[in-house]
GROMACS .gro file of C-alpha atoms in nm:
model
  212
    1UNK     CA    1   3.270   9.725 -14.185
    2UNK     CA    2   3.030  10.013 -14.387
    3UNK     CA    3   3.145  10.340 -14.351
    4UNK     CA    4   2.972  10.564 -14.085
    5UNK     CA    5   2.689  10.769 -14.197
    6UNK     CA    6   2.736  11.168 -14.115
    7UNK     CA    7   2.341  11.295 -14.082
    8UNK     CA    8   2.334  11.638 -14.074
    9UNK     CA    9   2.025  11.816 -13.877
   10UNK     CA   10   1.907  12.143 -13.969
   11UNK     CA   11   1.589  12.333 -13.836
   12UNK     CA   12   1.311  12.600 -13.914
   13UNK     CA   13   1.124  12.806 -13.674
   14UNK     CA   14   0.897  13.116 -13.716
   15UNK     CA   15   0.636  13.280 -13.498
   16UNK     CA   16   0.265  13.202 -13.518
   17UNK     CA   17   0.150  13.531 -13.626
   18UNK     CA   18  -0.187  13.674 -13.466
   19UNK     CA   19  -0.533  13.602 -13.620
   20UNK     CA   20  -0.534  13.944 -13.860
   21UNK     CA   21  -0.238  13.765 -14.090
   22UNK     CA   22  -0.386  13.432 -14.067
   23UNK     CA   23  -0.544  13.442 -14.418
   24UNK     CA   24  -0.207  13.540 -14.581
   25UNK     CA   25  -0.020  13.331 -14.367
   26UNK     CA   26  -0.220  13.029 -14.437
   27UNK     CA   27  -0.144  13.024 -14.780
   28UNK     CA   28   0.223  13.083 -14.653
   29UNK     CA   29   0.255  12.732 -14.482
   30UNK     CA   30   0.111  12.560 -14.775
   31UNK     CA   31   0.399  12.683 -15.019
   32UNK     CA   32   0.603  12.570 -14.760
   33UNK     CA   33   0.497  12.195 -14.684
   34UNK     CA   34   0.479  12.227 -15.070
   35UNK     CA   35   0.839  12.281 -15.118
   36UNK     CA   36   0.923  12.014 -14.809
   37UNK     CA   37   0.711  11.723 -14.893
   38UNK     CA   38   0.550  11.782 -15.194
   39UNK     CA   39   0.750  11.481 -15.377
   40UNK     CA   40   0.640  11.297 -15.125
   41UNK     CA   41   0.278  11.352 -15.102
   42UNK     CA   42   0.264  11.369 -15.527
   43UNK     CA   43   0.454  10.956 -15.478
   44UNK     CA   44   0.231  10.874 -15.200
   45UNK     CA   45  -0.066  10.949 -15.461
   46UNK     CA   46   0.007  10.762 -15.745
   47UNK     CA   47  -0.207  10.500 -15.787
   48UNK     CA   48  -0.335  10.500 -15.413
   49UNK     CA   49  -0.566  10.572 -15.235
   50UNK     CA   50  -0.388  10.877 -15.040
   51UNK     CA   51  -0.680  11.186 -15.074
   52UNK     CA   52  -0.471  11.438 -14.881
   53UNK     CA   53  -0.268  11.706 -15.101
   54UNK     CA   54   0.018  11.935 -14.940
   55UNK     CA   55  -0.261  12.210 -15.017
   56UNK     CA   56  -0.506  12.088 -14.792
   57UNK     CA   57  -0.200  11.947 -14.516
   58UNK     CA   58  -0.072  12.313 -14.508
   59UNK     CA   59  -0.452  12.406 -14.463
   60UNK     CA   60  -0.505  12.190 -14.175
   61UNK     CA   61  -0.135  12.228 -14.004
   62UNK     CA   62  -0.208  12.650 -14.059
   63UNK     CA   63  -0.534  12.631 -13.864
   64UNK     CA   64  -0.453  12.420 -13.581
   65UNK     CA   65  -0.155  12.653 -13.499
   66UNK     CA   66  -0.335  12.993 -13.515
   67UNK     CA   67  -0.605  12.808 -13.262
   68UNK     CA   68  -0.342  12.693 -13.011
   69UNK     CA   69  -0.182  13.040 -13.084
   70UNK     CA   70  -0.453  13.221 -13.009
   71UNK     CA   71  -0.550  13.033 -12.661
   72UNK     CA   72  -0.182  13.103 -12.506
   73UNK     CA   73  -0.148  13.423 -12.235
   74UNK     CA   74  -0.063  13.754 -12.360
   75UNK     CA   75   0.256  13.718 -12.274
   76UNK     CA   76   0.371  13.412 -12.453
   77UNK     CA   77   0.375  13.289 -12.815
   78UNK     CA   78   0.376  13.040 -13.020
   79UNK     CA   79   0.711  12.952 -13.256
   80UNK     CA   80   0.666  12.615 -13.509
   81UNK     CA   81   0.906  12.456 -13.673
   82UNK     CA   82   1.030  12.158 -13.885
   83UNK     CA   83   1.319  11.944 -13.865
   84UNK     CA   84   1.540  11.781 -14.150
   85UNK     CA   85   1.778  11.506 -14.169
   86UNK     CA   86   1.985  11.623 -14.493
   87UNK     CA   87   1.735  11.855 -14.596
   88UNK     CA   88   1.491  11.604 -14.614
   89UNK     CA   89   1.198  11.692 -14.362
   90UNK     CA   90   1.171  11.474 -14.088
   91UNK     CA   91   0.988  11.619 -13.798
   92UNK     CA   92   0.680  11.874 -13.907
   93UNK     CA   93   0.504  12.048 -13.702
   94UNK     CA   94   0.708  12.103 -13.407
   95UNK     CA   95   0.581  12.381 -13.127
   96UNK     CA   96   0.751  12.582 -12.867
   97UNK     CA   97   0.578  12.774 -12.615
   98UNK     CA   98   0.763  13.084 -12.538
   99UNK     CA   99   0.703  13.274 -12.234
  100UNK     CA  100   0.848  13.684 -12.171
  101UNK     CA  101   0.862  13.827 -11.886
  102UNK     CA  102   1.045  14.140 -11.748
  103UNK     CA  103   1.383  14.001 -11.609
  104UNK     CA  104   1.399  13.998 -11.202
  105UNK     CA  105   1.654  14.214 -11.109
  106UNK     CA  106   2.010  14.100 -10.956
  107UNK     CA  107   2.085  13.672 -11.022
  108UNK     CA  108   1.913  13.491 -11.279
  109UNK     CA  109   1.963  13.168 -11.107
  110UNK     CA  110   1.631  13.153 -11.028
  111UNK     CA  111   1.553  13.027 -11.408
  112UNK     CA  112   1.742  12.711 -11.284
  113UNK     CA  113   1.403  12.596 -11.115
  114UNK     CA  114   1.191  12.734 -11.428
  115UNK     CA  115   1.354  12.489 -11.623
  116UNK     CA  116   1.367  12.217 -11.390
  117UNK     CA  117   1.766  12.191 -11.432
  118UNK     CA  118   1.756  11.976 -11.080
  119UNK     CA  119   1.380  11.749 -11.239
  120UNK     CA  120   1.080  11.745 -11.250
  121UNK     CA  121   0.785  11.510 -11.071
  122UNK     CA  122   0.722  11.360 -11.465
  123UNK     CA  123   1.112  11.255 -11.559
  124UNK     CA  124   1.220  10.951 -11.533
  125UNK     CA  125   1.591  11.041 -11.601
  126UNK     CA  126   1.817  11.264 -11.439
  127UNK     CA  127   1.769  11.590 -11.681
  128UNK     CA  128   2.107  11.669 -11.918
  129UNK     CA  129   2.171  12.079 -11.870
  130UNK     CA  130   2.327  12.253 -12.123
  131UNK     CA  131   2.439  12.600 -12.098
  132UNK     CA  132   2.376  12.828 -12.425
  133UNK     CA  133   2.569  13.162 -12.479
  134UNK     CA  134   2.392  13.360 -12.741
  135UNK     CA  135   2.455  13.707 -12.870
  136UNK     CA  136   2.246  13.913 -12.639
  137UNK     CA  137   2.276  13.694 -12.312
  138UNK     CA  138   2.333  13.384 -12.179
  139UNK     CA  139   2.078  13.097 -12.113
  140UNK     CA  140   2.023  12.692 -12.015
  141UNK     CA  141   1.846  12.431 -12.152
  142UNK     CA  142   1.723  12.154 -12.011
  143UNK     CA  143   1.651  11.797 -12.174
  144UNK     CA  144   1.486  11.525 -11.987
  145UNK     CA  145   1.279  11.143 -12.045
  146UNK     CA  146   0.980  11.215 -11.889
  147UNK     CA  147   0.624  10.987 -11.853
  148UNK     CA  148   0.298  11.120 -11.712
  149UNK     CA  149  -0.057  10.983 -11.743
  150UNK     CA  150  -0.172  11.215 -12.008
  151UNK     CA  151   0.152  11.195 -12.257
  152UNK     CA  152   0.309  10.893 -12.167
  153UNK     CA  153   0.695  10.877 -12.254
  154UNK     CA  154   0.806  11.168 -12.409
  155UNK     CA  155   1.110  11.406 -12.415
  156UNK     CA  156   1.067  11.757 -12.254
  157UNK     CA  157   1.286  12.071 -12.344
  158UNK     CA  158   1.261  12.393 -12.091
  159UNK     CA  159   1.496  12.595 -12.185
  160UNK     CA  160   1.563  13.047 -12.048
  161UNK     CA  161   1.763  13.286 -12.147
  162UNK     CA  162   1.788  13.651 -11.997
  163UNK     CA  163   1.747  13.867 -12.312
  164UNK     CA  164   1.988  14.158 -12.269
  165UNK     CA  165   1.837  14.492 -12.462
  166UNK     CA  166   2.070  14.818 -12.443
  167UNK     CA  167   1.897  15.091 -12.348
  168UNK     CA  168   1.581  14.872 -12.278
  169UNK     CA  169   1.479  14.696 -12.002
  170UNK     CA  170   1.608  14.308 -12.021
  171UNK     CA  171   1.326  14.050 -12.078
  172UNK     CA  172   1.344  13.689 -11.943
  173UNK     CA  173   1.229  13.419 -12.209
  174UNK     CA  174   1.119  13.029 -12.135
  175UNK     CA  175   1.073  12.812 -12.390
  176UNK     CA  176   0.883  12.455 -12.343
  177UNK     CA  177   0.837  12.161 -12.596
  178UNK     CA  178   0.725  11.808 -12.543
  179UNK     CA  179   0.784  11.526 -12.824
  180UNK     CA  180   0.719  11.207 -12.880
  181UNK     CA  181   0.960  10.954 -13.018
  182UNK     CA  182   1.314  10.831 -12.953
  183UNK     CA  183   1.455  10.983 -13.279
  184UNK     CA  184   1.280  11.337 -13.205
  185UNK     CA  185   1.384  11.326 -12.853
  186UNK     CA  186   1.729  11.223 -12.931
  187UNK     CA  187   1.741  11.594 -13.182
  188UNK     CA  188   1.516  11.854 -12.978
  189UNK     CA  189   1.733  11.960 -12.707
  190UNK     CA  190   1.946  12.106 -13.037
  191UNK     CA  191   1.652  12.203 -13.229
  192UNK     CA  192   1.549  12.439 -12.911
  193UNK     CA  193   1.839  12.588 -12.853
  194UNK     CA  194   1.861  12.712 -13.234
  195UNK     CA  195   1.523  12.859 -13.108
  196UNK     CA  196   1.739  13.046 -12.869
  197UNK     CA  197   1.955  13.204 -13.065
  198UNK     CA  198   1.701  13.276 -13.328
  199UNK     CA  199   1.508  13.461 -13.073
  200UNK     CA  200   1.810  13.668 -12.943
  201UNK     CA  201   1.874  13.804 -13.310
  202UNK     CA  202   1.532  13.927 -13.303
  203UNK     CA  203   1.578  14.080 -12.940
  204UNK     CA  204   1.543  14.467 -13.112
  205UNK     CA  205   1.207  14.372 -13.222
  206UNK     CA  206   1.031  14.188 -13.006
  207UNK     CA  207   0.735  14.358 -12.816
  208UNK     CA  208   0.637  14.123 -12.611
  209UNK     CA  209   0.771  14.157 -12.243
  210UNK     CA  210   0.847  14.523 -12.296
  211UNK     CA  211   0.834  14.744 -11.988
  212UNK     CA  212   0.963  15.033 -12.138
   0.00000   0.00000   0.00000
């Protein structure tokens, strides 16, 4: 019998940054898929007929987010990542829509429902809930198999978490992803929820939500 494999997953979110940075930032996500893939896309070119350059990719990937980042409400944003299977990429681009809001006062079990912790019409499995405790509050995330008419099978992630502030008013954040493919669907619900607590170290510096 072979040994077991041990694959270890590792992730990379950031914030879509509004459209004044996009020049700069551009450039940014080229380095970047430079540094991931560019091995790949430099083997993929020798002696084919492959015209695409991790330039151009980065080009492409860059402008499609700040469009889809700059058609979400005021009060949401836009965080894309990449996955990698032993620091190999593997999944690129992933997106998570993140909603603030100002935090209802008293229980927070109505984020139960946001998430869809009890389903949703689209699933077509009973949805796994996972509770996440993160350094500045506590927070649930929901995986499920879902099909509709317009995606077909795909995983969903909703995840919440009440984002505790001292001395400022606590902000309620949902994020939402949808992916395609066992393999991705199989990694996301983890993926998300290192969203989470990425978004929880940055609680002294987000502005969006703020009531104070």
């Amino acid at each position: 019998m072979s040994p077991a494999t041990s694959l270890e997953v590792s992730w990379y979110w950031d914030w879509v940054p509004g459209g004044e940075d996009a020049a700069a930032w551009t450039g940014y996500v080229s380095r970047l898929l430079e540094d991931w893939a560019g091995a790949k896309v430099a083997a993929a070119r020798t002696g084919q007929d492959f015209p695409f350059t991790t330039g151009a990719m980065g080009e492409a990937v860059a402008e499609a987010l700040l469009q889809r980042a700059g058609s979400v409400p005021d009060n949401c944003r836009l965080l894309w990542g990449a996955g990698f299977v032993n620091e190999d990429v593997r999944w690129l681009p992933l997106l998570i829509l993140v909603e603030f809001r100002p935090a209802r006062p008293g229980d927070s079990s109505y984020l139960m429902a946001e998430v869809g912790a009890d389903g949703l019409a689209d699933d077509i499995r009973e949805p796994q809930v996972e509770y996440v405790t993160t350094d500045r509050g506590d927070g649930v995330r929901v995986v499920a198999l879902a099909e509709s008419e317009g995606e077909g099978l795909h995983a969903r992630v909703n995840a919440a978490l009440r984002l505790q502030r001292p001395g400022r008013t606590d902000v309620d954040v949902l994020l939402s992803t949808r992916v395609k493919g066992m393999d991705k669907a199989g990694a996301i619900g983890a993926g998300v929820e290192v969203a989470m607590h990425e978004i929880a170290s940055q609680a002294g510096e987000l502005r969006f939500g703020d009531t104070t």
